[in-house]
Each structure stands twice: as C-alpha cells, then as structure tokens.
Amino acid sequence: MSFFEELKKRNVIRVAIAYAVGAWVIVEVASVLLPTFNAPDWTLRALILLLVAGLPIALLVAWMFEITPEGIKKEDNVDTEEEVVFKARSARKTDLAIMAALAIAVGYFVFEKIWFSDVVRGNNDAIAVLPFTDMSPRRDQEYFAEGLTVELLNMLSRVANLRVTGKTSAFQFKDFKGDFSTIGDTLNVGTILEGSVRAVDKNVRITTNLIDAEKGHTLWSANYDRQLDNIFQVQDEIARSVVKALEAQLLQTADEPVDRVVVAEAYTAYQQGAFLQGQLTVEKQQSAIKYFQQAISKDPSYAEPLVGMADANLMLALNMVAIDRDVGIGEATGYLDQALRLNPELPDAHVAKALIKQINFRDLVGAEMDLKRALDSDPQHITALRRLGTIYGMQGRYDEAMETFQKIIDRDPLNAPTYSNYSYNALAAGNLPVAEDMIGKVLEFKPDSVFANFQLARVHMAKGELEEARISLEREPHPVWQNIGMGMLACMEGDTAAGTSIADELIAQREIFNAAEIYNLCGETEKVFELLQQAAADRDPALTEMKLSWAMTPLRSDPRWLEILKMMGLPA
C-alpha cells in the first residue's frame, strides 16, 4: 500500500480538510465578534497562530488513532469485517459533511467577496466626514472641532480602496438639517462619519457615529475621553475603528498605530491658527501667525505650526501684498526648512515649497517634483493635486492636467474651482464640449460664481455663438472679468474700436496679458507681440498662463511666441 493510500485509509486527508474548513469558520466568526467586544488587535492574530499550530497535532492524532464501533482506539492496521463496514459508512458521512461545509464556504466567498465587492456594491467604499459639532460649554471650540474633522479626513484618505470626500464638498453640509440620504446622494457616498467635540482645559470628549447614508441607521459609534496630549493617538484610533467597520484595508504606510505626542497647549494654539488662516483677510492671517508662534514655543518639535507660519507669510506676501514679497518668501522658506527637518515627509511642507519654486523661481520642474513627493505621502492631497494640474496646464500638458483635476472631482464633487480649472484646460486644448460641460457644473452649483460666466462666454465665442456669449457676460458678477469679456466680444463682432479701447484701459491698469488677448482677437498681431515683449521684460506672472490662452491659440507656432515662452521658462 502506498503512503497516499495509507493516509486515505487512516482518514488523515479528511481530517486535514475538515480542520481547514472548521478553522476558517472560527476565524470568520471571531473577526466579527472580537471587535464587538473591543478585543485588542493581537487577539485574532493569536487565534490564527493557535489554529495553525493545531493542524499538525490533529493530523498526528488522525494517523495514530481510529474510530471503531467500540470507540476511539489506537491504529493497529487490522480491521474486522464490522470495522470495515463502520468505517465505510463513517467515511461517506464525513465526505458529505465536508462537501456541505465547502459549499457554504464557496457560497460565502461568492456572496461576500464578489457580490459585495467594490464593483457590485457601488458607493459603499466611499465616505464623507462631516464637520464635527462643537459641544463645549461656551461653544468656543469650533476651531478645534473643525481641525479634528480635517485631521480625520486626511487620515482616512490614506486608506486603500476607500474614497473620502474632500473638505470643500463635505464642509458644505456643516449644520445641515436634512436627512443623510440627501448627503449620500449629493456626494455619492454610502457612509457618513459625524461627531461632536467637547473640550475643557486639557480634557476632550469626542463622540463619533458612522452612519449608513441610504438607510440612516448607525453602523458604529463610540465615545473617546482623552487628554489633549494624546490627540494624535485618538485620531488614529477613530480612523482605525472606521476602517474596521467598513472592512477597508489600511495602506502599508499606515499599518503601525500612531505613537505621536504633542503638548496640549501647542495643539490647541495650532488649531486656532489653522482656523483663522482659512479666513482670507490680512488681520486673520496676522492673528493666525500669533497662534502658530505660541504653538511653536510650547512644542518646538511640532512641525505643522511651522508650515502654518510659512503659508501665512506666503499669503501675506503673494496674495495680499501686505508684506514685502522677498521678506515673506524668505521667512516662509526658513520655516519650511525647519518643518522638513522635523518631518521630511510632511505633505503640506512640500506643497508650500513647490509654490515658492513656481512663483519665485519659475522652476516648474522643481515644483512638480515637490508636489509629487507630497502625493507620495498623501496620494489624495487636494491642494497638491490642484497645483500639479495647474503646472501641467502651464506647460501645455492639457490631458495630464485634466486627468489630475478629475482625480479631485472624483473625491471632492462640489469643488467648483476644480471644474473651472478643468474647463480652462479643455478650452485651451480645443475640447469645447468638455469645456462647456465643466464650467456648466460650476454655474449649476453657484449661478453667481465669479469668473464662471466669463469662462462660459469664452467657450461660446470659441464656438462662434456670439449672442450666447453676450448673455453670459451680462450675468458675470465681477466687473473686471465682464469688461475683459466685452472687449473680446467686441473684436469677435468686428467692432475693433470698442475692443481696443477696452484693451487700452487694461494696459493703463497693468493688465498687459489680457489686453494682448483682446488685441489678438482684433487681428493686431504686431501690437500683441509688442505687449507680450513688454510683459516678459517685466517678468509679468500672468505670462505663465500663455499656453492656456484660448484667444492666442493661432500664435503658438510663431517664432516670436516661442521666444517669449523661452524667456518665461516654459517649454516650447
């Protein structure tokens, strides 16, 4: 008798199959029940190791012993006629039981792993994190609640196979009084994380609820009473609990629990600064800087406030012209260097460094590298994606730009500026239907949105629909965009005098690039290059968008155009 036949005779193979099926059932049941009782993560791993260790023991017992009509006996290799009949019947019963168990296992696999897979189940792998509610006694912790929401949103966005709605879209439902199904339908998500924060001194209570968006019932909820010093651990704990509830898979970079500690006063000051930084006035930026300075003084190892200082200085220098440009950029660079020494992978720091390279040095290649490094750490970083798409557009890489903006839209479907950027690139690429569709989304969300009607008017002009362009311009709420659009339209209608008159007004206001666009639509090419040469000599930042200009598309092959691109550090 061969060894394999001996294994069959002693039922070792049947025992191995039965053991494997039984162990699988135990693991599946444990994976459901253990989280219910808040069992530690190692419990399931220990159970699996125990079951694996038990397999050789079970096989050894099957080899050494046999079941007879008189009970379990040691294998003697001699079977009576009665034992042969008994073993044959037992074998058939065992085979039927094993086949039934295997059928259940296969059915479970098909039903759970395939029928409810990402392809079939739709948007159940998508979640929106709504702004947490401030439940503090004086209702003065809104900055903390908002900051915690953003931190959780960012942590969950690093989970594999989980689409997390971006802040712009999710925060539109702050204080929303409607039902969850409306939110789910609008954001195309199956689950919603909501909660509240109650912070007193160094203590914080965080209440969280994971909601089925369609049915409105709670899938999971928990309360966390913690010290602010351990805020990063509790954020990680909440994120992991949500991941468990959704049965998602953590990215490898997030496998280890967070063990970061931050001084409570530093965290609070940083969140106050970040909250103020989102309010775009000079006074708020200056107040934000004071809070960031407090955070740094309380905890010098805390990198995020240093990035906040850099962003505030860049905002004051570049966007608000409230401080000297060189001073602001120099201060920002110093803070970013400090932040990256503390945390070399901090995405926001790389995003800010990319902005400095793009704006101050016109180093689009270096900026692109910094943005891609930020995306290596956080593949769904909205700002990094938006600026990377912008750089692609500046270089004439329209398809890559639109693909990048689509990634934002997939995650942040109510992010109106991204639709505008998408339309801008589609128009430059000559894809008029897409350009019209994308800017139409902006107007659907907000009919009085600044720039959107101007952009729609340009699309109509590109299509030769001049009357529709005029109607769109009349709806444009911003007088500057409306005036530029009217100058373009006048040239398209053949009223050169009216068009160039508006262009001359723009020249007086130092809006050289827009004036050049109007002159080109009026057919005065020599004047266009005179203006572009002047703007290039002045290092006018508006020229970085030369390749995005629909109005000057016919000039793209002109040697003078290529020379100006070279002067601006743009690819030909």
XYZ file of C-alpha atoms in Angstrom:
572
model
C 0.000 0.000 0.000
C 1.347 3.435 -0.979
C 1.813 6.232 1.557
C -1.021 8.250 -0.003
C -3.391 5.269 0.230
C -2.372 4.813 3.851
C -3.219 8.499 4.535
C -6.646 7.969 2.976
C -7.223 4.752 4.932
C -6.414 6.455 8.214
C -8.653 9.467 7.316
C -5.719 11.900 7.594
C -6.744 13.732 4.399
C -10.363 14.023 5.556
C -9.235 15.351 8.911
C -6.979 17.934 7.192
C -9.844 19.205 5.011
C -12.315 19.234 7.901
C -9.802 21.011 10.130
C -9.118 23.683 7.497
C -12.842 24.349 6.979
C -13.510 24.415 10.715
C -10.583 26.774 11.333
C -11.833 29.102 8.591
C -15.289 29.219 10.199
C -13.766 30.005 13.592
C -11.637 32.841 12.157
C -14.599 34.349 10.276
C -16.800 34.290 13.374
C -14.008 35.703 15.532
C -13.330 38.539 13.070
C -16.959 39.629 13.529
C -17.330 39.108 17.284
C -13.960 40.268 18.627
C -14.335 43.937 17.523
C -17.812 43.963 19.078
C -16.231 43.302 22.469
C -13.341 45.753 21.817
C -10.818 42.909 21.903
C -7.217 44.011 21.222
C -5.900 43.632 17.662
C -3.478 40.856 18.660
C -6.322 38.530 19.757
C -7.284 37.498 16.234
C -3.635 37.044 15.214
C -3.067 34.834 18.267
C -6.135 32.741 17.414
C -4.918 32.197 13.850
C -1.454 31.139 15.061
C -3.065 28.756 17.550
C -5.180 27.153 14.829
C -2.158 26.793 12.541
C -0.188 25.170 15.362
C -3.070 22.770 15.999
C -3.100 21.381 12.441
C -0.088 19.019 12.774
C -1.429 17.790 16.112
C -4.782 16.966 14.514
C -3.055 15.125 11.659
C -0.871 13.182 14.098
C -3.914 12.105 16.105
C -5.683 11.019 12.888
C -2.642 8.918 11.935
C -2.267 7.239 15.311
C -5.905 6.610 16.246
C -9.050 5.292 14.569
C -12.783 5.433 15.301
C -14.379 1.993 15.652
C -17.825 0.754 16.768
C -16.323 0.402 20.243
C -14.964 3.972 20.278
C -11.550 5.565 19.656
C -8.675 3.113 19.580
C -5.028 3.180 18.620
C -4.495 2.234 14.961
C -3.491 -1.458 14.704
C -3.690 -1.830 10.884
C -6.059 -4.819 11.293
C -9.774 -4.220 10.582
C -12.561 -6.683 11.337
C -15.491 -7.059 8.927
C -17.655 -4.968 11.252
C -14.980 -2.232 11.422
C -14.695 -2.138 7.612
C -18.462 -1.544 7.238
C -18.460 1.028 10.045
C -15.513 2.951 8.546
C -17.096 2.996 5.072
C -20.332 4.456 6.433
C -18.448 6.966 8.568
C -16.313 7.993 5.594
C -19.418 8.702 3.455
C -20.977 10.778 6.244
C -17.726 12.676 6.717
C -17.404 13.308 2.985
C -20.964 14.665 2.827
C -20.324 16.932 5.807
C -17.105 18.225 4.263
C -18.790 18.853 0.906
C -21.624 20.728 2.632
C -19.127 22.851 4.560
C -17.153 23.571 1.390
C -20.362 24.544 -0.441
C -21.167 27.020 2.352
C -17.623 28.399 2.191
C -17.768 28.846 -1.586
C -21.212 30.407 -1.314
C -19.967 32.815 1.325
C -16.978 33.741 -0.824
C -19.150 34.437 -3.876
C -21.756 36.342 -1.886
C -19.483 38.362 0.372
C -16.252 38.754 -1.572
C -17.633 39.058 -5.101
C -21.289 40.096 -4.928
C -20.459 42.738 -2.339
C -17.158 43.695 -3.972
C -16.320 47.285 -4.918
C -17.600 46.674 -8.455
C -21.038 45.458 -7.385
C -21.765 47.352 -4.209
C -21.312 50.826 -5.752
C -20.569 53.638 -3.348
C -20.251 51.674 -0.093
C -16.481 52.161 -0.329
C -16.934 55.933 -0.151
C -17.265 58.030 2.996
C -17.855 61.683 3.839
C -16.534 63.154 7.082
C -18.926 65.920 8.108
C -17.724 68.838 10.259
C -17.823 67.783 13.913
C -20.087 69.821 16.171
C -18.698 71.974 18.981
C -20.445 70.852 22.191
C -18.181 72.728 24.593
C -19.954 74.648 27.386
C -19.285 78.080 25.829
C -19.432 76.878 22.220
C -15.994 78.402 21.705
C -14.202 75.326 20.361
C -15.327 75.474 16.710
C -11.706 75.734 15.603
C -10.907 72.512 17.469
C -13.913 70.632 16.051
C -13.083 71.740 12.511
C -9.401 70.896 12.922
C -10.201 67.419 14.237
C -12.530 66.844 11.279
C -9.808 67.781 8.788
C -7.262 65.563 10.562
C -9.626 62.567 10.433
C -10.470 63.291 6.803
C -6.776 63.333 5.920
C -6.067 60.120 7.831
C -8.938 58.238 6.178
C -7.865 59.487 2.750
C -4.745 57.331 3.154
C -6.787 54.144 3.389
C -6.609 51.842 0.395
C -9.834 51.270 -1.542
C -11.680 53.968 0.391
C -12.822 57.131 -1.384
C -13.027 60.014 1.068
C -14.944 63.126 0.071
C -12.767 66.251 0.149
C -13.167 69.078 2.621
C -14.704 71.563 0.165
C -17.638 69.253 -0.568
C -18.073 67.785 2.919
C -17.998 71.157 4.692
C -20.889 72.406 2.557
C -23.054 70.235 4.817
C -21.982 71.951 8.020
C -25.055 72.365 10.269
C -27.134 70.581 7.607
C -30.646 69.791 8.896
C -31.765 67.413 6.134
C -31.535 63.642 6.047
C -28.427 61.573 5.461
C -29.697 60.164 2.179
C -29.553 63.646 0.648
C -25.903 63.960 1.642
C -25.162 60.471 0.347
C -26.824 61.137 -2.998
C -25.137 64.541 -3.427
C -21.647 63.333 -2.545
C -22.107 59.811 -3.954
C -21.083 58.117 -0.706
C -22.528 55.155 1.161
C -21.341 56.060 4.654
C -21.044 59.258 6.682
C -18.878 59.940 9.725
C -20.235 62.606 12.038
C -19.495 63.540 15.612
C -19.063 66.152 18.261
C -16.268 67.561 20.393
C -16.379 68.789 23.968
C -13.060 70.238 25.117
C -12.406 71.603 28.612
C -8.872 72.565 29.596
C -6.663 69.589 28.649
C -9.528 67.113 28.506
C -11.548 66.275 25.432
C -14.548 64.046 24.792
C -15.058 63.019 21.178
C -18.299 61.332 20.128
C -18.332 59.603 16.740
C -21.072 57.971 14.671
C -20.692 56.057 11.431
C -23.976 56.294 9.505
C -25.406 54.281 6.623
C -26.251 57.148 4.267
C -29.087 55.369 2.479
C -30.895 53.884 5.484
C -29.874 56.488 8.044
C -29.041 53.987 10.775
C -25.862 53.883 12.846
C -23.289 51.300 11.809
C -20.885 52.064 14.645
C -20.497 54.642 17.392
C -18.027 55.341 20.165
C -17.050 57.903 22.771
C -13.446 58.819 23.493
C -12.398 60.589 26.707
C -8.775 61.587 26.364
C -6.084 64.075 27.260
C -5.195 66.545 24.513
C -1.574 65.413 24.776
C -2.687 62.148 23.151
C -4.846 63.701 20.442
C -2.947 62.049 17.584
C -3.434 58.601 19.098
C -7.174 59.109 19.469
C -7.426 60.386 15.881
C -5.637 57.242 14.752
C -7.886 55.110 16.958
C -11.026 56.642 15.455
C -9.740 56.217 11.904
C -8.861 52.562 12.535
C -12.269 51.886 14.070
C -13.951 53.348 10.990
C -11.722 51.246 8.748
C -12.648 48.116 10.711
C -16.337 48.950 10.454
C -16.027 49.416 6.685
C -13.771 46.385 6.307
C -11.342 48.513 4.297
C -7.623 47.863 4.057
C -5.037 50.218 5.509
C -2.196 51.337 3.306
C 1.140 49.857 4.268
C 2.398 53.265 5.393
C -0.387 53.425 7.971
C -0.111 49.881 9.348
C 1.563 50.900 12.595
C -0.512 52.794 15.181
C 0.397 56.427 15.697
C 2.513 56.996 18.807
C 2.972 60.754 18.361
C 2.615 63.005 21.397
C 2.104 66.758 21.230
C 1.859 69.309 24.024
C -1.835 70.071 24.557
C -1.400 73.852 24.520
C 0.588 73.609 21.270
C -2.114 71.548 19.553
C -4.849 73.946 20.672
C -2.902 77.004 19.509
C -2.186 75.363 16.141
C -5.847 74.539 15.561
C -6.812 78.121 16.430
C -4.242 79.403 13.937
C -5.354 76.999 11.208
C -8.986 78.025 11.719
C -8.124 81.734 11.354
C -5.875 81.053 8.367
C -8.896 79.855 6.416
C -10.421 83.352 6.696
C -8.696 85.306 3.956
C -8.051 88.737 5.416
C -4.783 90.395 6.433
C -5.943 90.660 10.044
C -6.832 86.968 10.265
C -3.502 85.915 8.761
C -1.643 88.062 11.263
C -3.693 86.593 14.126
C -3.009 83.084 12.795
C 0.735 83.788 12.890
C 0.490 84.692 16.603
C -1.197 81.383 17.390
C 1.348 79.448 15.324
C 4.138 81.185 17.237
C 2.505 80.127 20.508
C 2.306 76.527 19.281
C 5.985 76.518 18.286
C 7.071 77.967 21.646
C 5.039 75.344 23.546
C 6.302 72.408 21.457
C 9.344 73.071 19.216
C 9.138 69.512 17.838
C 5.661 70.117 16.366
C 6.198 70.606 12.606
C 2.696 71.616 11.469
C 2.716 75.142 13.026
C 5.941 75.863 11.136
C 4.144 75.090 7.873
C 1.294 77.306 9.061
C 3.780 80.162 9.573
C 5.138 79.606 6.063
C 1.678 79.549 4.464
C 0.605 82.701 6.289
C 3.720 84.585 5.188
C 3.213 83.458 1.594
C -0.418 84.536 1.714
C 0.509 87.979 3.056
C 3.346 88.427 0.559
C 1.906 86.957 -2.643
C -1.877 87.163 -2.417
C -2.476 90.175 -0.208
C 0.704 92.192 -0.873
C 0.639 93.134 2.816
C 4.357 92.496 3.388
C 7.436 92.698 1.167
C 7.476 89.803 -1.307
C 11.128 88.849 -0.759
C 10.782 89.090 3.024
C 7.671 86.902 3.029
C 9.216 84.259 0.781
C 12.436 84.273 2.802
C 10.561 83.817 6.077
C 8.438 81.046 4.572
C 11.494 79.207 3.227
C 13.129 79.228 6.656
C 10.034 77.845 8.380
C 9.636 75.112 5.756
C 13.254 74.023 6.145
C 12.684 73.679 9.899
C 9.449 71.734 9.373
C 11.054 69.285 6.958
C 13.937 68.664 9.337
C 11.345 67.589 11.909
C 9.217 65.620 9.438
C 10.766 65.056 5.984
C 7.533 63.507 4.643
C 5.134 66.293 5.693
C 2.967 66.821 2.556
C 1.922 70.409 3.293
C 5.554 71.469 3.593
C 6.403 70.074 0.153
C 3.301 71.744 -1.311
C 4.419 75.124 0.060
C 7.985 74.637 -1.225
C 6.536 73.866 -4.655
C 4.639 77.166 -4.611
C 7.831 79.096 -3.857
C 9.669 77.373 -6.708
C 6.776 78.008 -9.079
C 6.165 81.660 -8.198
C 9.570 82.964 -7.194
C 11.930 80.964 -9.402
C 9.622 79.868 -12.235
C 11.036 76.406 -11.623
C 8.089 74.338 -12.809
C 10.143 71.138 -12.946
C 11.274 71.525 -9.332
C 7.752 72.457 -8.247
C 6.382 69.369 -9.982
C 8.887 67.173 -8.149
C 7.931 68.665 -4.769
C 4.234 68.161 -5.461
C 4.788 64.557 -6.481
C 6.733 63.985 -3.277
C 3.773 65.376 -1.322
C 1.498 62.994 -3.226
C 3.796 60.091 -2.388
C 2.946 60.732 1.270
C -0.713 61.593 0.661
C -1.954 60.485 -2.790
C -5.252 62.348 -2.351
C -3.869 65.695 -1.158
C -6.296 68.128 -2.811
C -4.012 71.169 -2.870
C -1.088 69.151 -4.246
C -3.283 67.727 -6.999
C -4.723 71.137 -7.860
C -1.320 72.816 -8.122
C 0.123 69.898 -10.065
C -2.750 70.151 -12.539
C -2.115 73.891 -12.822
C 1.573 73.292 -13.611
C 0.653 70.731 -16.254
C -1.649 73.285 -17.867
C 1.039 75.984 -17.847
C 3.304 73.589 -19.726
C 0.627 72.739 -22.271
C 0.151 69.221 -20.903
C -3.606 69.578 -21.090
C -4.540 65.896 -20.923
C -2.427 65.350 -17.802
C -3.932 68.490 -16.261
C -7.483 67.310 -16.906
C -6.722 63.822 -15.582
C -5.362 65.390 -12.399
C -8.381 67.647 -11.958
C -10.643 64.632 -12.496
C -8.975 62.946 -9.517
C -10.019 65.906 -7.383
C -13.567 65.872 -8.749
C -13.882 62.146 -8.035
C -13.102 62.813 -4.393
C -14.495 66.327 -3.998
C -17.526 66.561 -6.315
C -18.629 70.038 -5.175
C -15.201 71.648 -5.593
C -16.217 74.407 -8.017
C -12.727 75.884 -8.666
C -11.550 72.496 -9.953
C -14.321 72.397 -12.553
C -13.224 75.896 -13.638
C -9.621 74.733 -13.984
C -10.754 71.685 -15.931
C -12.781 73.898 -18.295
C -9.844 76.307 -18.692
C -7.584 73.467 -19.865
C -10.233 71.884 -22.067
C -10.759 75.221 -23.842
C -7.013 75.631 -24.375
C -6.896 72.091 -25.767
C -9.762 72.853 -28.154
C -12.145 70.409 -26.474
C -15.141 72.756 -26.464
C -17.873 70.286 -25.366
C -15.887 69.333 -22.249
C -15.014 72.979 -21.553
C -18.702 73.909 -21.693
C -19.800 70.938 -19.597
C -17.267 71.607 -16.839
C -17.992 75.316 -16.462
C -21.687 74.468 -16.579
C -21.183 72.406 -13.405
C -19.845 75.479 -11.606
C -22.890 77.511 -12.596
C -25.130 74.651 -11.540
C -23.604 74.735 -8.057
C -23.484 78.539 -7.821
C -25.065 80.613 -10.633
C -23.451 83.863 -9.448
C -19.961 82.367 -9.219
C -17.206 84.833 -10.159
C -15.337 84.006 -13.421
C -17.705 81.166 -14.414
C -19.942 83.190 -16.729
C -16.855 84.844 -18.238
C -15.392 81.404 -18.949
C -18.684 80.209 -20.425
C -18.739 83.310 -22.646
C -15.248 82.443 -23.936
C -16.435 78.936 -24.784
C -19.400 80.411 -26.681
C -17.038 82.767 -28.544
C -14.797 79.835 -29.471
C -17.877 78.108 -30.886
C -18.956 81.257 -32.747
C -22.054 81.670 -30.542
C -21.718 85.411 -30.014
C -25.230 86.150 -28.786
C -24.944 83.415 -26.141
C -21.557 84.864 -25.179
C -23.114 88.300 -24.616
C -25.832 86.813 -22.398
C -23.201 85.025 -20.289
C -21.120 88.196 -19.931
C -24.149 90.144 -18.785
C -24.518 87.583 -15.996
C -20.847 87.795 -14.910
C -20.870 89.451 -11.443
C -17.243 90.605 -11.441
C -16.781 93.872 -13.380
C -13.157 93.167 -14.359
C -13.956 89.809 -15.999
C -17.058 91.268 -17.566
C -15.071 94.148 -19.053
C -12.360 91.848 -20.458
C -15.046 89.625 -21.935
C -16.810 92.575 -23.555
C -13.525 93.624 -25.157
C -13.074 90.124 -26.582
C -16.665 90.022 -27.811
C -16.360 93.422 -29.484
C -13.414 92.163 -31.530
C -15.276 88.964 -32.413
C -18.206 91.073 -33.633
C -15.889 93.253 -35.741
C -16.051 96.344 -33.512
C -12.287 96.850 -33.365
C -12.500 100.365 -31.962
C -14.564 99.252 -28.943
C -12.368 96.214 -28.368
C -9.040 98.043 -28.492
C -10.456 100.829 -26.325
C -11.089 98.301 -23.554
C -7.626 96.786 -24.175
C -6.017 100.225 -23.724
C -7.871 100.634 -20.418
C -6.383 97.321 -19.301
C -2.898 98.437 -20.334
C -3.279 101.504 -18.140
C -4.212 99.160 -15.274
C -1.109 96.987 -15.968
C -3.280 94.077 -17.168
C -0.984 93.571 -20.151
C -1.700 89.924 -20.901
C -5.487 90.340 -21.050
C -5.022 93.392 -23.259
C -2.830 91.330 -25.603
C -5.568 88.681 -25.849
C -8.085 91.307 -26.932
C -5.692 92.824 -29.471
C -5.125 89.381 -30.975
C -8.861 88.787 -31.384
C -8.980 92.175 -33.135
C -6.294 90.931 -35.544
C -3.475 93.287 -34.490
C -0.680 90.727 -34.186
C 2.210 93.215 -34.101
C 0.631 95.023 -31.158
C 0.179 91.683 -29.414
C 3.889 90.872 -29.573
C 4.812 94.383 -28.529
C 2.733 93.903 -25.375
C 3.996 90.378 -24.731
C 7.633 91.505 -25.061
C 6.917 94.289 -22.583
C 5.265 91.877 -20.142
C 8.120 89.381 -20.478
C 10.688 92.097 -19.779
C 8.718 92.979 -16.625
C 8.518 89.281 -15.664
C 4.738 89.568 -15.568
C 3.492 86.392 -13.784
C 0.385 86.381 -15.987
C 2.574 85.160 -18.861
C 2.984 81.816 -17.092
C -0.520 81.067 -18.451
C 0.395 81.777 -22.078
C -0.243 78.190 -23.102
C -3.697 78.326 -21.533
C -4.804 81.300 -23.622
C -7.602 80.327 -25.980
C -7.582 83.823 -27.539
C -3.963 83.479 -28.694
C -4.075 79.880 -29.922
C -3.208 80.895 -33.542
C 0.123 82.337 -32.380
C 1.507 79.105 -30.935
C 3.700 78.355 -33.940
C 5.035 81.913 -34.339
C 8.809 82.101 -33.596
C 8.227 85.238 -31.508
C 5.746 83.317 -29.336
C 8.277 80.528 -28.844
C 10.937 83.053 -27.870
C 8.698 84.563 -25.187
C 7.922 81.085 -23.848
C 11.660 80.529 -23.502
C 12.050 83.852 -21.680
C 9.356 82.759 -19.210
C 10.932 79.338 -18.648
C 8.070 77.495 -20.347
C 8.500 74.568 -22.744
C 8.008 75.356 -26.444
